[in-house]
Short mmCIF file of C-alpha atoms in Angstrom, two decimals:
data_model
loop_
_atom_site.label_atom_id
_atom_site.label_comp_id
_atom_site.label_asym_id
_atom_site.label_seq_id
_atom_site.Cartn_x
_atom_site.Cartn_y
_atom_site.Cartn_z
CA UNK A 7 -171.61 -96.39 -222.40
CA UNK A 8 -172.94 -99.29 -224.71
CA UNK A 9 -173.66 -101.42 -221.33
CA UNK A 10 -174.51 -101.77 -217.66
CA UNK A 11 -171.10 -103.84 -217.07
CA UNK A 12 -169.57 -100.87 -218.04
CA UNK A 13 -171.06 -98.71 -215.76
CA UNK A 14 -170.09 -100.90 -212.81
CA UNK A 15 -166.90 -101.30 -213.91
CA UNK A 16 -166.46 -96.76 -214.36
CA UNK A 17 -168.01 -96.40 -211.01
CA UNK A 18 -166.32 -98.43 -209.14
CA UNK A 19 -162.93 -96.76 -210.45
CA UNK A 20 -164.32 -93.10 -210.23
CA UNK A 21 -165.85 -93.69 -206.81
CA UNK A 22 -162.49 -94.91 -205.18
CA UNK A 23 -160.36 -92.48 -206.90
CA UNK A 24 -162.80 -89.61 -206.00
CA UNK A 25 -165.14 -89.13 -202.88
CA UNK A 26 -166.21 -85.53 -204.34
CA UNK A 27 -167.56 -87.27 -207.52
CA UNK A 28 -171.62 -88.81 -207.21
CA UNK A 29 -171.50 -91.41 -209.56
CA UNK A 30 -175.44 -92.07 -211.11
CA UNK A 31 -176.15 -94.55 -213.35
CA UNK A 32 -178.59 -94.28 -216.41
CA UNK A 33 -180.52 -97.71 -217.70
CA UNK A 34 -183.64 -98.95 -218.67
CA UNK A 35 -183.92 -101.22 -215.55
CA UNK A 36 -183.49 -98.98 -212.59
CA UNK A 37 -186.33 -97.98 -211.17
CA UNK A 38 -188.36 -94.34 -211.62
CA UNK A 39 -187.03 -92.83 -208.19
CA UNK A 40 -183.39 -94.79 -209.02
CA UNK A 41 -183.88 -92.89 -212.31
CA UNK A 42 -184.72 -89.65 -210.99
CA UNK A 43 -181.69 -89.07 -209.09
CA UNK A 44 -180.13 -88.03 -211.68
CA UNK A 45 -182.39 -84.40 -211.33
CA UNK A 46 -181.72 -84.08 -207.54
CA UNK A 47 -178.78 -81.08 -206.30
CA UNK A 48 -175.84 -82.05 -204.53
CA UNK A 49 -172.87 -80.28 -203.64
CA UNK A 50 -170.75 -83.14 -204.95
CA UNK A 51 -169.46 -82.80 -209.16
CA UNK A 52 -172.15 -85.47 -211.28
CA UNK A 53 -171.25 -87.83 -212.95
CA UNK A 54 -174.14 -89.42 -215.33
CA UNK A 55 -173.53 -93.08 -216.73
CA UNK A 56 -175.93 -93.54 -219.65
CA UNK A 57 -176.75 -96.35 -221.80
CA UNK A 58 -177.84 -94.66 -225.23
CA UNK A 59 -181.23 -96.13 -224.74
CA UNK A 60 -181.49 -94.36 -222.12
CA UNK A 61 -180.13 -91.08 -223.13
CA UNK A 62 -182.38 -90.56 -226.02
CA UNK A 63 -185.31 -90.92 -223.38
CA UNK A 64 -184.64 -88.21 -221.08
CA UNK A 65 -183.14 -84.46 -221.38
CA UNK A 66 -181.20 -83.47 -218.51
CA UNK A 67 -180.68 -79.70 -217.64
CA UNK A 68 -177.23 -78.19 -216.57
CA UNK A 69 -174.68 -80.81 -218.77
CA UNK A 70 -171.62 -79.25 -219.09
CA UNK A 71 -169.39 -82.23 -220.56
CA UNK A 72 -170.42 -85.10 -222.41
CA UNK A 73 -167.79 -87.94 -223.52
CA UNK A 74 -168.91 -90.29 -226.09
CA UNK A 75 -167.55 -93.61 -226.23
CA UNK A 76 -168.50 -93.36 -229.56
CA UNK A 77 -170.75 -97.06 -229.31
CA UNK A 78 -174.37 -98.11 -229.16
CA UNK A 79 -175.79 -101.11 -228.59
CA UNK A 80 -178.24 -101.36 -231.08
CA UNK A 81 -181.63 -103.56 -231.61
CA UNK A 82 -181.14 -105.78 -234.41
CA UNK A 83 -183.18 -109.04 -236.58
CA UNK A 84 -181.13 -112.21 -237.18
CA UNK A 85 -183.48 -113.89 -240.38
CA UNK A 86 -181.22 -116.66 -240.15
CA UNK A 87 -182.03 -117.39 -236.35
CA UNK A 88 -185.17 -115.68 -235.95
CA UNK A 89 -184.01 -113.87 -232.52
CA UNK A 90 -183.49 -110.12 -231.90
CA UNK A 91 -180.45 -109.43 -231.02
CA UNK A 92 -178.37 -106.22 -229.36
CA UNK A 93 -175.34 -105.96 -230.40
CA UNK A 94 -172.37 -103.23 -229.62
CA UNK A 95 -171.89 -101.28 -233.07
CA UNK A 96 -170.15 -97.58 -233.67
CA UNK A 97 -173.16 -95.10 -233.61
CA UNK A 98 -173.72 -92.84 -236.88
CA UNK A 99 -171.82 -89.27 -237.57
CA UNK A 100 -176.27 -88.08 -236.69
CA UNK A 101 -175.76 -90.01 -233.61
CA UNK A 102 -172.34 -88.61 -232.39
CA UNK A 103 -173.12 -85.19 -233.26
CA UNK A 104 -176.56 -85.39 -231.27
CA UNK A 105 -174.56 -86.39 -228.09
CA UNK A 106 -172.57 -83.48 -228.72
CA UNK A 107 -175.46 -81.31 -228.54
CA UNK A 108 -176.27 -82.73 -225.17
CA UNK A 109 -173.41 -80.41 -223.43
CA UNK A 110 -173.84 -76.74 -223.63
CA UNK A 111 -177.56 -76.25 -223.98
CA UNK A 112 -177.80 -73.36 -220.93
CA UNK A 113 -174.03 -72.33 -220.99
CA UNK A 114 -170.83 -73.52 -222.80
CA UNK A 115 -169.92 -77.09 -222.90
CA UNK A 116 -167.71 -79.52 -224.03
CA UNK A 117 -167.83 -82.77 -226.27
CA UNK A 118 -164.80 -85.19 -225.58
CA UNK A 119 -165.32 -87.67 -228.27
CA UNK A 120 -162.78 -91.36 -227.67
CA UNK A 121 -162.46 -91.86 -231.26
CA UNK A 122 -160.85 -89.73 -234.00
CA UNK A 123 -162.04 -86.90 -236.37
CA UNK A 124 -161.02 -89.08 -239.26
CA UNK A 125 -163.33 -91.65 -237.49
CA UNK A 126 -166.01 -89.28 -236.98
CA UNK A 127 -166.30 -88.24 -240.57
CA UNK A 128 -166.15 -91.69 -241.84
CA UNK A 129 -169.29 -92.83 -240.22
CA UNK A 130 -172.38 -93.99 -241.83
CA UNK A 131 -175.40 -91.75 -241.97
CA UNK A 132 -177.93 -94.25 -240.48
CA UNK A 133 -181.93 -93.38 -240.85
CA UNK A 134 -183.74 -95.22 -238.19
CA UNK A 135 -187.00 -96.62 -239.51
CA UNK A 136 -189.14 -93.81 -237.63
CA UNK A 137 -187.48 -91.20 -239.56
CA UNK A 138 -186.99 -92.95 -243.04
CA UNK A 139 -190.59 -91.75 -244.30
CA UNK A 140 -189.64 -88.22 -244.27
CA UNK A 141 -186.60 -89.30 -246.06
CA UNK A 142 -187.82 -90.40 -249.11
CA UNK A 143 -190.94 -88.03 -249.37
CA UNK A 144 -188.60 -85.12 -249.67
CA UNK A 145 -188.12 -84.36 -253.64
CA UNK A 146 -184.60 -84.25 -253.22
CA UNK A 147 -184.20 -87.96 -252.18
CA UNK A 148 -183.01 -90.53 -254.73
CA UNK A 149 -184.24 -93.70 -253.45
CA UNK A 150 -182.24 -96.56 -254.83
CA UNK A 151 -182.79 -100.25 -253.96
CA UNK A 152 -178.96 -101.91 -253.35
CA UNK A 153 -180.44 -105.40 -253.66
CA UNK A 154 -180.76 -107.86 -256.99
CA UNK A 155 -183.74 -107.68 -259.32
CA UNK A 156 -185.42 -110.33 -258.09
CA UNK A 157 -186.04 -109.27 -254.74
CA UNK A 158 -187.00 -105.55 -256.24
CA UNK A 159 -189.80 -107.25 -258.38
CA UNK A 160 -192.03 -108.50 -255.89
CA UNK A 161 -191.27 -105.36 -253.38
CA UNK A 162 -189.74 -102.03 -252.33
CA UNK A 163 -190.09 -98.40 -251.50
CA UNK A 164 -192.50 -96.28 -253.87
CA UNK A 165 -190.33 -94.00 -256.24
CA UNK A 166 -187.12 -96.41 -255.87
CA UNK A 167 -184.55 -97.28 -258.53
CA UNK A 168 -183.87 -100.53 -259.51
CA UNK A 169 -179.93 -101.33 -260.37
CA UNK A 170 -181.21 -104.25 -262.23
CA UNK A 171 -178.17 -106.41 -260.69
CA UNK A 172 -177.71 -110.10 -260.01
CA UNK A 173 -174.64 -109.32 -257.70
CA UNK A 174 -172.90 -106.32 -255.87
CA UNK A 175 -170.58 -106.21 -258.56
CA UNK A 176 -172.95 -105.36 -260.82
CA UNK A 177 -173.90 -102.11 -258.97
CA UNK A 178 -170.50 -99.99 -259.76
CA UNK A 179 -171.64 -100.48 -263.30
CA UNK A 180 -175.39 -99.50 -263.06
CA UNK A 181 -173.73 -96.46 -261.35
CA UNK A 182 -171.72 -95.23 -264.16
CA UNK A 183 -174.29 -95.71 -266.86
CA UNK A 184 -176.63 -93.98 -264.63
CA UNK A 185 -174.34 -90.88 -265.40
CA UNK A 186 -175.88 -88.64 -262.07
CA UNK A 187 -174.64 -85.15 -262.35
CA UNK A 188 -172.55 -82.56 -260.32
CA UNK A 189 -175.67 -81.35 -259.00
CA UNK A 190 -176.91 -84.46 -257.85
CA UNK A 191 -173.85 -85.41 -256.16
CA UNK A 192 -173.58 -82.21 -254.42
CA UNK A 193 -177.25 -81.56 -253.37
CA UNK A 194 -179.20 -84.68 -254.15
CA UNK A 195 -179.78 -86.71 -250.84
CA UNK A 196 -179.44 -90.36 -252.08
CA UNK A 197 -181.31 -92.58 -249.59
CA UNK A 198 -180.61 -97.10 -249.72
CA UNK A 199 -181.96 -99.79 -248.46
CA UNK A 200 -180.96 -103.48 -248.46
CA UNK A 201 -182.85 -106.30 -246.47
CA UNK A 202 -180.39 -106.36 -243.31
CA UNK A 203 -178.18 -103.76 -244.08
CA UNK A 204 -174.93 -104.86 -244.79
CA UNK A 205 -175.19 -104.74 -248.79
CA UNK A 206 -175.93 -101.09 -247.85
CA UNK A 207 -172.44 -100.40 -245.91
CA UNK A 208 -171.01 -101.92 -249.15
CA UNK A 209 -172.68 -99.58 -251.24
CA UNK A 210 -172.74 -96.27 -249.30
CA UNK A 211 -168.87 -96.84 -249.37
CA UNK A 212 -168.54 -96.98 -252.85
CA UNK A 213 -170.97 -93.66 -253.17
CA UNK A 214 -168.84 -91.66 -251.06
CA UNK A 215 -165.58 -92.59 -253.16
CA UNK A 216 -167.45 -91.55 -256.21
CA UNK A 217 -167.85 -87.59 -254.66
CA UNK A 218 -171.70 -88.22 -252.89
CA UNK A 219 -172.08 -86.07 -250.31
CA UNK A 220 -175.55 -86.73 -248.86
CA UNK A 221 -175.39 -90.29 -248.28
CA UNK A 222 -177.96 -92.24 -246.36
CA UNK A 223 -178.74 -95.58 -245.62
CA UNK A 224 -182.11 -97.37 -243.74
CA UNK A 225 -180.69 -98.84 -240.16
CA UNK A 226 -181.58 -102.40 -239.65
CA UNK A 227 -182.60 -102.55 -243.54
CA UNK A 228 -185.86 -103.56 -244.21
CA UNK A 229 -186.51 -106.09 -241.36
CA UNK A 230 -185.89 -103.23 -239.02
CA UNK A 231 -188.50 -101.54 -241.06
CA UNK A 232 -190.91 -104.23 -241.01
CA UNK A 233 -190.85 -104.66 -237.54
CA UNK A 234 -191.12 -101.44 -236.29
CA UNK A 235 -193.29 -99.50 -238.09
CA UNK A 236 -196.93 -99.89 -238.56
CA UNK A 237 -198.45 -101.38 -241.81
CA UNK A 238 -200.85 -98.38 -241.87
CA UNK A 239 -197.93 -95.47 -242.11
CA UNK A 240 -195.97 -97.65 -243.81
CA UNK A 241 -194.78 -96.85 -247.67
CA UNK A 242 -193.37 -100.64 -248.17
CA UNK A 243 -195.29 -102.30 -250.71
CA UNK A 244 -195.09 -106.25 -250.93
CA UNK A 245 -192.86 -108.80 -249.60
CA UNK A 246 -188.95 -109.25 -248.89
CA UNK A 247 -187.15 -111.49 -249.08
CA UNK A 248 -184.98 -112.95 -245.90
CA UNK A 249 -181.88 -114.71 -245.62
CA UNK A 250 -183.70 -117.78 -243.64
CA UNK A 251 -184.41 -120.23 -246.51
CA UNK A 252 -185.25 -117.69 -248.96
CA UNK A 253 -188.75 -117.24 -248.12
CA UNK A 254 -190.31 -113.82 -247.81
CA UNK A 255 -191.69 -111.17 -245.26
CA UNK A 256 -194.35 -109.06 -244.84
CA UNK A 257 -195.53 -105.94 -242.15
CA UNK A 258 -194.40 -107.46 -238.76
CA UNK A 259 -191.93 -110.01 -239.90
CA UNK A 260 -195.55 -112.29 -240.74
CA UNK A 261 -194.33 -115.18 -243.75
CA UNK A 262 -194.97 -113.54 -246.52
CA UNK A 263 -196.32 -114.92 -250.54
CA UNK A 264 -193.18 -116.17 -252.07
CA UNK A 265 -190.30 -118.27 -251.62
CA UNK A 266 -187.04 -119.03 -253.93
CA UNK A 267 -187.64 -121.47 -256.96
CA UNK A 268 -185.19 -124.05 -256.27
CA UNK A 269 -184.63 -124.69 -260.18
CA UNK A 270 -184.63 -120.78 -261.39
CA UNK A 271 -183.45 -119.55 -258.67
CA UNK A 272 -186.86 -116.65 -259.16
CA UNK A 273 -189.23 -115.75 -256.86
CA UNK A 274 -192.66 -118.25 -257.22
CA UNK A 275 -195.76 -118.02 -254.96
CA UNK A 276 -195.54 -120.17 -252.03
CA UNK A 277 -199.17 -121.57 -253.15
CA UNK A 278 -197.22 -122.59 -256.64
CA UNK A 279 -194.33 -125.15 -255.42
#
């Protein structure tokens, strides 16, 4: 479950309902021996309330069923407000097929998933930023950059392409004079990256419609990326651009070296204007 409201809320209706059930909560905030319940025997059926925070944290023997709620709520940067923020979102098809593995790892088990197959296989293939650097070093990654030229030019992931665009709508184009092949479609992984993410969602749609099979996108976008991983395994080079007066980024959300010509409308160093 996404939240600890909703625990409350499952407990209190499993616990009246059913005195054989133990009902065990799973968050961030209990405390170590409130969290280590969850290991003790009873003769009483378990029932473990997780938040997926806290499921990713701990592996816990003996799970027979797991039922996904199919939600997350997940860390994310608001450039415009300058606040992190956690909001509820749909987890990734990696995501929902990881909680399936969950049940079933000493004896048969069951995944009941509370959203449909055609919802399952619609999902985004998210990367989270600790994982994106294997990614793109594996030579059958194509790396392509979703946002416009100007924001490519002063910086990006080594080995990206550049759709040379001014606007989204520009991108179908690049796409068909790109001409990728069969092959690529097929067995290529094809790996994008926006700033927040959401020209990404956009893109990865329009992929998948076109017969791409291994799509992948950067969760959180490059902020995410910025602010999580260290400058020294990082394989970002320059600044990016961020929705908050158009100024620009660097390792650890610092200000960056450019800002947004208000006459050209092109990137000019912040020392320039």
């Amino acid at each position: 479950m996404p939240s600890v409201e909703n625990h409350s809320v499952l407990g209190q209706r499993v616990g009246q309902e059913n005195s054989t059930t133990l009902i065990l909560p799973l968050y961030g905030r209990l405390t170590q021996a409130e969290q280590h319940r969850i290991f003790q025997n009873t003769s009483q059926r378990k029932v473990i309330v997780s938040t997926n925070l806290a499921e990713t944290s701990l592996t816990i023997p003996g799970i027979r069923y797991v039922i996904d709620s199919g939600l997350a709520r997940t860390s994310r940067y608001s450039p415009k407000n300058r606040v992190q923020r956690l909001p509820v979102e749909p987890i990734a098809q990696s995501s929902a097929l990881q909680r399936a593995g969950r049940a079933g790892r000493v004896a048969p088990g069951v995944c009941i998933r509370l959203y449909s197959e055609e919802s399952l296989q619609n999902r985004r293939e998210y990367v989270e930023p600790e994982n994106w650097n294997d990614l793109i070093h594996d030579k059958k990654t194509i790396i392509i950059d979703t946002r416009n030229n100007y924001e490519y030019s002063i910086g990006t992931f080594k080995n990206s392409l550049n759709p040379n665009t001014t606007k989204f709508r520009e991108f179908p184009k690049w796409l068909k004079k790109n001409k990728f092949t069969a092959h690529e479609k097929n067995n290529k992984n094809i790996a994008m990256f926006c700033t927040g993410g959401i020209r990404c969602e956009k893109a990865s749609f329009f992929l998948r419609n076109k017969g791409f099979k291994n799509v992948y996108q950067l969760k959180g976008g490059i902020i995410n990326y910025l602010s999580k991983i260290n400058k020294k395994r990082s394989l970002w080079k320059g600044d990016c651009f961020v929705f908050d007066n158009r100024v620009t980024v660097k390792h650890g959300l610092k200000v960056g070296n450019f800002k947004i010509c208000p006459g050209c409308r092109e990137p000019i160093k912040s020392s320039e204007s």
